Amino acid sequence: IPALGLTISERFLMGEWDRAQRKGTEGENLFRRSYLNQWPDPPIVDADLEWQVFPAEHWAACLDPRAEIVGECTFAIAVAEDRSWSAIVAAGYDEAGEAMVVDVVEYDRGTGWVVDRADELARRWGGRVAVVMGSPAATLIDDLERVLPHGVVEPVTAERYARFCGRTYDAVVDHRVRHVGQPALEVSVRGAEKRSVGDAWVLSQRRSSVDIGPLVAAVVAAGVHGVGEALDPSESVW
């Protein structure tokens, strides 16, 4: 845990572990994913999956096992089309302020845990919580706005989402994105496909061979946080 002894104390971590144990296996698995970057039931990276969106060599060049978000971050939520899995991903700049780091904070079955976890993350670390309007995750917006302070939830229009897809692609090709090689994100990147929207494109869950929630959330979080270029003030709900 890179933040141990800095922003996270041993006493706090021990308290989190005690709380996790009281919840049984589910709580322990949540602790392992949240603090130890361990995936008790990790998605399997199928070597036969073809790279349809991001070029494999450029995604590999963005790998940095020591990458860490420094300063403010943005969270984004994505839900699978059949609502079987949900993902929360954080995005923010690295210490040099040059590369956008994407980090899968939580990836778990169902949707019942998402609002409480997003509330916990936003209150602990600050930042916005972004959701694409019209996506499966959009059904959570009302509950998120009910529990989170005013202005924290940022609905993302389909038009902005398309721009975020293009900006993130450019940033990956230019090696201005960093990731630590988390299995959930690796699987979704490898199995992702896209569909055309006018002259642009977006990630397509329906065409993809795997759940691409972690990738969708990464793209949205990075886009809202400003990957590629600064967000035009007129596009923000702030």
GROMACS .gro file of C-alpha atoms in nm:
model
  238
    1ILE     CA    1   0.000   0.000   0.000
    2PRO     CA    2   0.200   0.304  -0.120
    3ALA     CA    3  -0.002   0.541   0.102
    4LEU     CA    4   0.061   0.343   0.422
    5GLY     CA    5   0.223   0.571   0.677
    6LEU     CA    6   0.142   0.877   0.466
    7THR     CA    7  -0.232   0.924   0.413
    8ILE     CA    8  -0.334   0.587   0.562
    9SER     CA    9  -0.224   0.490   0.914
   10GLU     CA   10  -0.163   0.138   1.041
   11ARG     CA   11  -0.429   0.194   1.306
   12PHE     CA   12  -0.687   0.286   1.042
   13LEU     CA   13  -0.595  -0.016   0.833
   14MET     CA   14  -0.626  -0.249   1.132
   15GLY     CA   15  -0.971  -0.107   1.201
   16GLU     CA   16  -1.073  -0.167   0.840
   17TRP     CA   17  -0.946  -0.526   0.860
   18ASP     CA   18  -1.140  -0.591   1.182
   19ARG     CA   19  -1.456  -0.452   1.021
   20ALA     CA   20  -1.398  -0.663   0.710
   21GLN     CA   21  -1.361  -0.984   0.912
   22ARG     CA   22  -1.695  -0.924   1.081
   23LYS     CA   23  -1.857  -0.937   0.737
   24GLY     CA   24  -1.707  -1.276   0.655
   25THR     CA   25  -1.561  -1.374   0.319
   26GLU     CA   26  -1.733  -1.091   0.131
   27GLY     CA   27  -1.581  -0.834   0.367
   28GLU     CA   28  -1.236  -0.989   0.352
   29ASN     CA   29  -1.246  -0.997  -0.028
   30LEU     CA   30  -1.350  -0.631  -0.033
   31PHE     CA   31  -1.054  -0.544   0.194
   32ARG     CA   32  -0.814  -0.736  -0.028
   33ARG     CA   33  -0.932  -0.559  -0.340
   34SER     CA   34  -0.954  -0.212  -0.183
   35TYR     CA   35  -0.624  -0.204   0.006
   36LEU     CA   36  -0.400  -0.487  -0.116
   37ASN     CA   37  -0.476  -0.486  -0.491
   38GLN     CA   38  -0.556  -0.857  -0.464
   39TRP     CA   39  -0.839  -1.007  -0.666
   40PRO     CA   40  -0.977  -1.317  -0.489
   41ASP     CA   41  -1.188  -1.414  -0.788
   42PRO     CA   42  -1.007  -1.235  -1.071
   43PRO     CA   43  -1.129  -1.228  -1.427
   44ILE     CA   44  -0.919  -1.452  -1.650
   45VAL     CA   45  -0.725  -1.285  -1.929
   46ASP     CA   46  -0.796  -1.494  -2.236
   47ALA     CA   47  -0.492  -1.494  -2.462
   48ASP     CA   48  -0.721  -1.545  -2.761
   49LEU     CA   49  -0.907  -1.217  -2.709
   50GLU     CA   50  -0.832  -0.978  -2.991
   51TRP     CA   51  -0.745  -0.614  -2.937
   52GLN     CA   52  -1.020  -0.423  -3.117
   53VAL     CA   53  -0.994  -0.075  -2.960
   54PHE     CA   54  -0.660   0.014  -2.803
   55PRO     CA   55  -0.342  -0.108  -2.978
   56ALA     CA   56  -0.182  -0.379  -2.763
   57GLU     CA   57   0.168  -0.236  -2.788
   58HIS     CA   58   0.058   0.110  -2.674
   59TRP     CA   59  -0.150  -0.025  -2.384
   60ALA     CA   60   0.153  -0.230  -2.276
   61ALA     CA   61   0.370   0.082  -2.293
   62CYS     CA   62   0.132   0.254  -2.048
   63LEU     CA   63   0.187  -0.015  -1.784
   64ASP     CA   64   0.354   0.111  -1.469
   65PRO     CA   65   0.316  -0.112  -1.159
   66ARG     CA   66   0.416   0.183  -0.939
   67ALA     CA   67   0.173   0.433  -1.089
   68GLU     CA   68  -0.020   0.628  -0.830
   69ILE     CA   69  -0.271   0.912  -0.837
   70VAL     CA   70  -0.136   1.218  -0.660
   71GLY     CA   71  -0.377   1.492  -0.554
   72GLU     CA   72  -0.737   1.521  -0.665
   73CYS     CA   73  -0.911   1.240  -0.848
   74THR     CA   74  -1.239   1.167  -1.023
   75PHE     CA   75  -1.442   0.850  -0.977
   76ALA     CA   76  -1.666   0.694  -1.241
   77ILE     CA   77  -1.920   0.414  -1.219
   78ALA     CA   78  -2.012   0.161  -1.486
   79VAL     CA   79  -2.259  -0.127  -1.470
   80ALA     CA   80  -2.279  -0.430  -1.698
   81GLU     CA   81  -2.573  -0.448  -1.936
   82ASP     CA   82  -2.723  -0.741  -1.743
   83ARG     CA   83  -2.631  -0.568  -1.413
   84SER     CA   84  -2.425  -0.869  -1.304
   85TRP     CA   85  -2.110  -0.664  -1.236
   86SER     CA   86  -2.031  -0.304  -1.144
   87ALA     CA   87  -1.707  -0.108  -1.147
   88ILE     CA   88  -1.578   0.204  -0.978
   89VAL     CA   89  -1.260   0.349  -1.126
   90ALA     CA   90  -1.055   0.647  -1.013
   91ALA     CA   91  -0.853   0.872  -1.243
   92GLY     CA   92  -0.607   1.147  -1.163
   93TYR     CA   93  -0.264   1.275  -1.254
   94ASP     CA   94   0.064   1.122  -1.145
   95GLU     CA   95   0.316   1.304  -0.931
   96ALA     CA   96   0.469   1.482  -1.231
   97GLY     CA   97   0.124   1.596  -1.347
   98GLU     CA   98   0.196   1.462  -1.695
   99ALA     CA   99   0.019   1.124  -1.717
  100MET     CA  100  -0.336   1.025  -1.628
  101VAL     CA  101  -0.344   0.729  -1.389
  102VAL     CA  102  -0.650   0.501  -1.397
  103ASP     CA  103  -0.712   0.270  -1.102
  104VAL     CA  104  -0.989   0.012  -1.056
  105VAL     CA  105  -1.099   0.084  -0.700
  106GLU     CA  106  -1.381  -0.168  -0.690
  107TYR     CA  107  -1.516  -0.435  -0.924
  108ASP     CA  108  -1.775  -0.668  -0.781
  109ARG     CA  109  -2.096  -0.854  -0.856
  110GLY     CA  110  -2.432  -0.678  -0.870
  111THR     CA  111  -2.514  -0.314  -0.798
  112GLY     CA  112  -2.635  -0.311  -0.437
  113TRP     CA  113  -2.297  -0.207  -0.298
  114VAL     CA  114  -2.219   0.072  -0.546
  115VAL     CA  115  -2.391   0.377  -0.392
  116ASP     CA  116  -2.254   0.320  -0.041
  117ARG     CA  117  -1.904   0.256  -0.173
  118ALA     CA  118  -1.912   0.564  -0.397
  119ASP     CA  119  -2.031   0.771  -0.103
  120GLU     CA  120  -1.745   0.641   0.112
  121LEU     CA  121  -1.484   0.709  -0.157
  122ALA     CA  122  -1.608   1.057  -0.243
  123ARG     CA  123  -1.624   1.167   0.120
  124ARG     CA  124  -1.283   1.021   0.203
  125TRP     CA  125  -1.089   1.134  -0.101
  126GLY     CA  126  -1.300   1.415  -0.247
  127GLY     CA  127  -1.361   1.454  -0.619
  128ARG     CA  128  -1.656   1.401  -0.848
  129VAL     CA  129  -1.850   1.082  -0.920
  130ALA     CA  130  -1.931   1.053  -1.290
  131VAL     CA  131  -2.195   0.837  -1.458
  132VAL     CA  132  -2.289   0.819  -1.827
  133MET     CA  133  -2.651   0.919  -1.883
  134GLY     CA  134  -2.851   0.652  -2.062
  135SER     CA  135  -2.610   0.377  -1.954
  136PRO     CA  136  -2.704   0.091  -1.718
  137ALA     CA  137  -2.535   0.284  -1.435
  138ALA     CA  138  -2.766   0.584  -1.488
  139THR     CA  139  -3.032   0.420  -1.270
  140LEU     CA  140  -2.803   0.489  -0.972
  141ILE     CA  141  -2.786   0.865  -1.027
  142ASP     CA  142  -3.089   0.951  -0.812
  143ASP     CA  143  -2.959   0.748  -0.518
  144LEU     CA  144  -2.609   0.894  -0.559
  145GLU     CA  145  -2.746   1.249  -0.560
  146ARG     CA  146  -2.949   1.167  -0.250
  147VAL     CA  147  -2.650   1.058  -0.041
  148LEU     CA  148  -2.368   1.269  -0.183
  149PRO     CA  149  -2.323   1.645  -0.134
  150HIS     CA  150  -2.475   1.869  -0.401
  151GLY     CA  151  -2.265   1.895  -0.715
  152VAL     CA  152  -2.051   1.586  -0.654
  153VAL     CA  153  -2.242   1.362  -0.897
  154GLU     CA  154  -2.164   1.450  -1.258
  155PRO     CA  155  -2.393   1.305  -1.526
  156VAL     CA  156  -2.207   1.265  -1.855
  157THR     CA  157  -2.397   1.307  -2.182
  158ALA     CA  158  -2.354   1.065  -2.470
  159GLU     CA  159  -2.179   1.337  -2.671
  160ARG     CA  160  -1.922   1.397  -2.398
  161TYR     CA  161  -1.871   1.025  -2.355
  162ALA     CA  162  -1.787   0.992  -2.725
  163ARG     CA  163  -1.531   1.271  -2.691
  164PHE     CA  164  -1.384   1.102  -2.384
  165CYS     CA  165  -1.339   0.779  -2.582
  166GLY     CA  166  -1.143   0.964  -2.850
  167ARG     CA  167  -0.936   1.161  -2.601
  168THR     CA  168  -0.847   0.852  -2.400
  169TYR     CA  169  -0.747   0.665  -2.715
  170ASP     CA  170  -0.514   0.949  -2.813
  171ALA     CA  171  -0.368   0.962  -2.463
  172VAL     CA  172  -0.299   0.586  -2.467
  173VAL     CA  173  -0.130   0.605  -2.807
  174ASP     CA  174   0.077   0.901  -2.684
  175HIS     CA  175   0.161   0.705  -2.365
  176ARG     CA  176   0.007   0.972  -2.143
  177VAL     CA  177  -0.201   0.715  -1.951
  178ARG     CA  178  -0.072   0.492  -1.671
  179HIS     CA  179  -0.222   0.171  -1.530
  180VAL     CA  180  -0.088  -0.095  -1.296
  181GLY     CA  181  -0.208  -0.401  -1.488
  182GLN     CA  182  -0.516  -0.489  -1.281
  183PRO     CA  183  -0.683  -0.807  -1.413
  184ALA     CA  184  -1.033  -0.656  -1.437
  185LEU     CA  185  -0.910  -0.369  -1.651
  186GLU     CA  186  -0.684  -0.590  -1.861
  187VAL     CA  187  -0.971  -0.824  -1.949
  188SER     CA  188  -1.206  -0.540  -2.041
  189VAL     CA  189  -0.943  -0.369  -2.259
  190ARG     CA  190  -0.864  -0.688  -2.444
  191GLY     CA  191  -1.225  -0.788  -2.506
  192ALA     CA  192  -1.368  -0.443  -2.578
  193GLU     CA  193  -1.524  -0.348  -2.910
  194LYS     CA  194  -1.667  -0.018  -3.030
  195ARG     CA  195  -1.957   0.115  -3.233
  196SER     CA  196  -1.989   0.423  -3.448
  197VAL     CA  197  -2.182   0.729  -3.328
  198GLY     CA  198  -2.194   0.971  -3.618
  199ASP     CA  199  -1.832   1.035  -3.712
  200ALA     CA  200  -1.712   0.931  -3.365
  201TRP     CA  201  -1.719   0.604  -3.172
  202VAL     CA  202  -1.791   0.474  -2.824
  203LEU     CA  203  -1.719   0.151  -2.642
  204SER     CA  204  -1.993  -0.106  -2.700
  205GLN     CA  205  -2.085  -0.343  -2.420
  206ARG     CA  206  -2.326  -0.535  -2.642
  207ARG     CA  207  -2.061  -0.611  -2.906
  208SER     CA  208  -1.784  -0.686  -2.658
  209SER     CA  209  -1.702  -1.043  -2.563
  210VAL     CA  210  -1.653  -0.955  -2.194
  211ASP     CA  211  -1.787  -0.707  -1.942
  212ILE     CA  212  -1.611  -0.380  -2.024
  213GLY     CA  213  -1.736  -0.190  -1.719
  214PRO     CA  214  -1.385  -0.129  -1.580
  215LEU     CA  215  -1.272   0.020  -1.913
  216VAL     CA  216  -1.586   0.231  -1.953
  217ALA     CA  217  -1.545   0.369  -1.602
  218ALA     CA  218  -1.176   0.437  -1.666
  219VAL     CA  219  -1.253   0.631  -1.984
  220VAL     CA  220  -1.526   0.836  -1.814
  221ALA     CA  221  -1.318   0.910  -1.504
  222ALA     CA  222  -1.019   1.012  -1.714
  223GLY     CA  223  -1.237   1.221  -1.944
  224VAL     CA  224  -1.407   1.413  -1.666
  225HIS     CA  225  -1.072   1.467  -1.497
  226GLY     CA  226  -0.936   1.623  -1.815
  227VAL     CA  227  -0.749   1.361  -2.016
  228GLY     CA  228  -0.629   1.496  -2.350
  229GLU     CA  229  -0.736   1.854  -2.292
  230ALA     CA  230  -0.903   2.072  -2.031
  231LEU     CA  231  -1.280   2.037  -2.007
  232ASP     CA  232  -1.467   2.334  -2.146
  233PRO     CA  233  -1.635   2.510  -1.853
  234SER     CA  234  -1.963   2.527  -2.044
  235GLU     CA  235  -1.975   2.144  -2.048
  236SER     CA  236  -1.949   2.102  -1.673
  237VAL     CA  237  -2.240   2.083  -1.433
  238TRP     CA  238  -2.039   2.262  -1.165
   0.00000   0.00000   0.00000
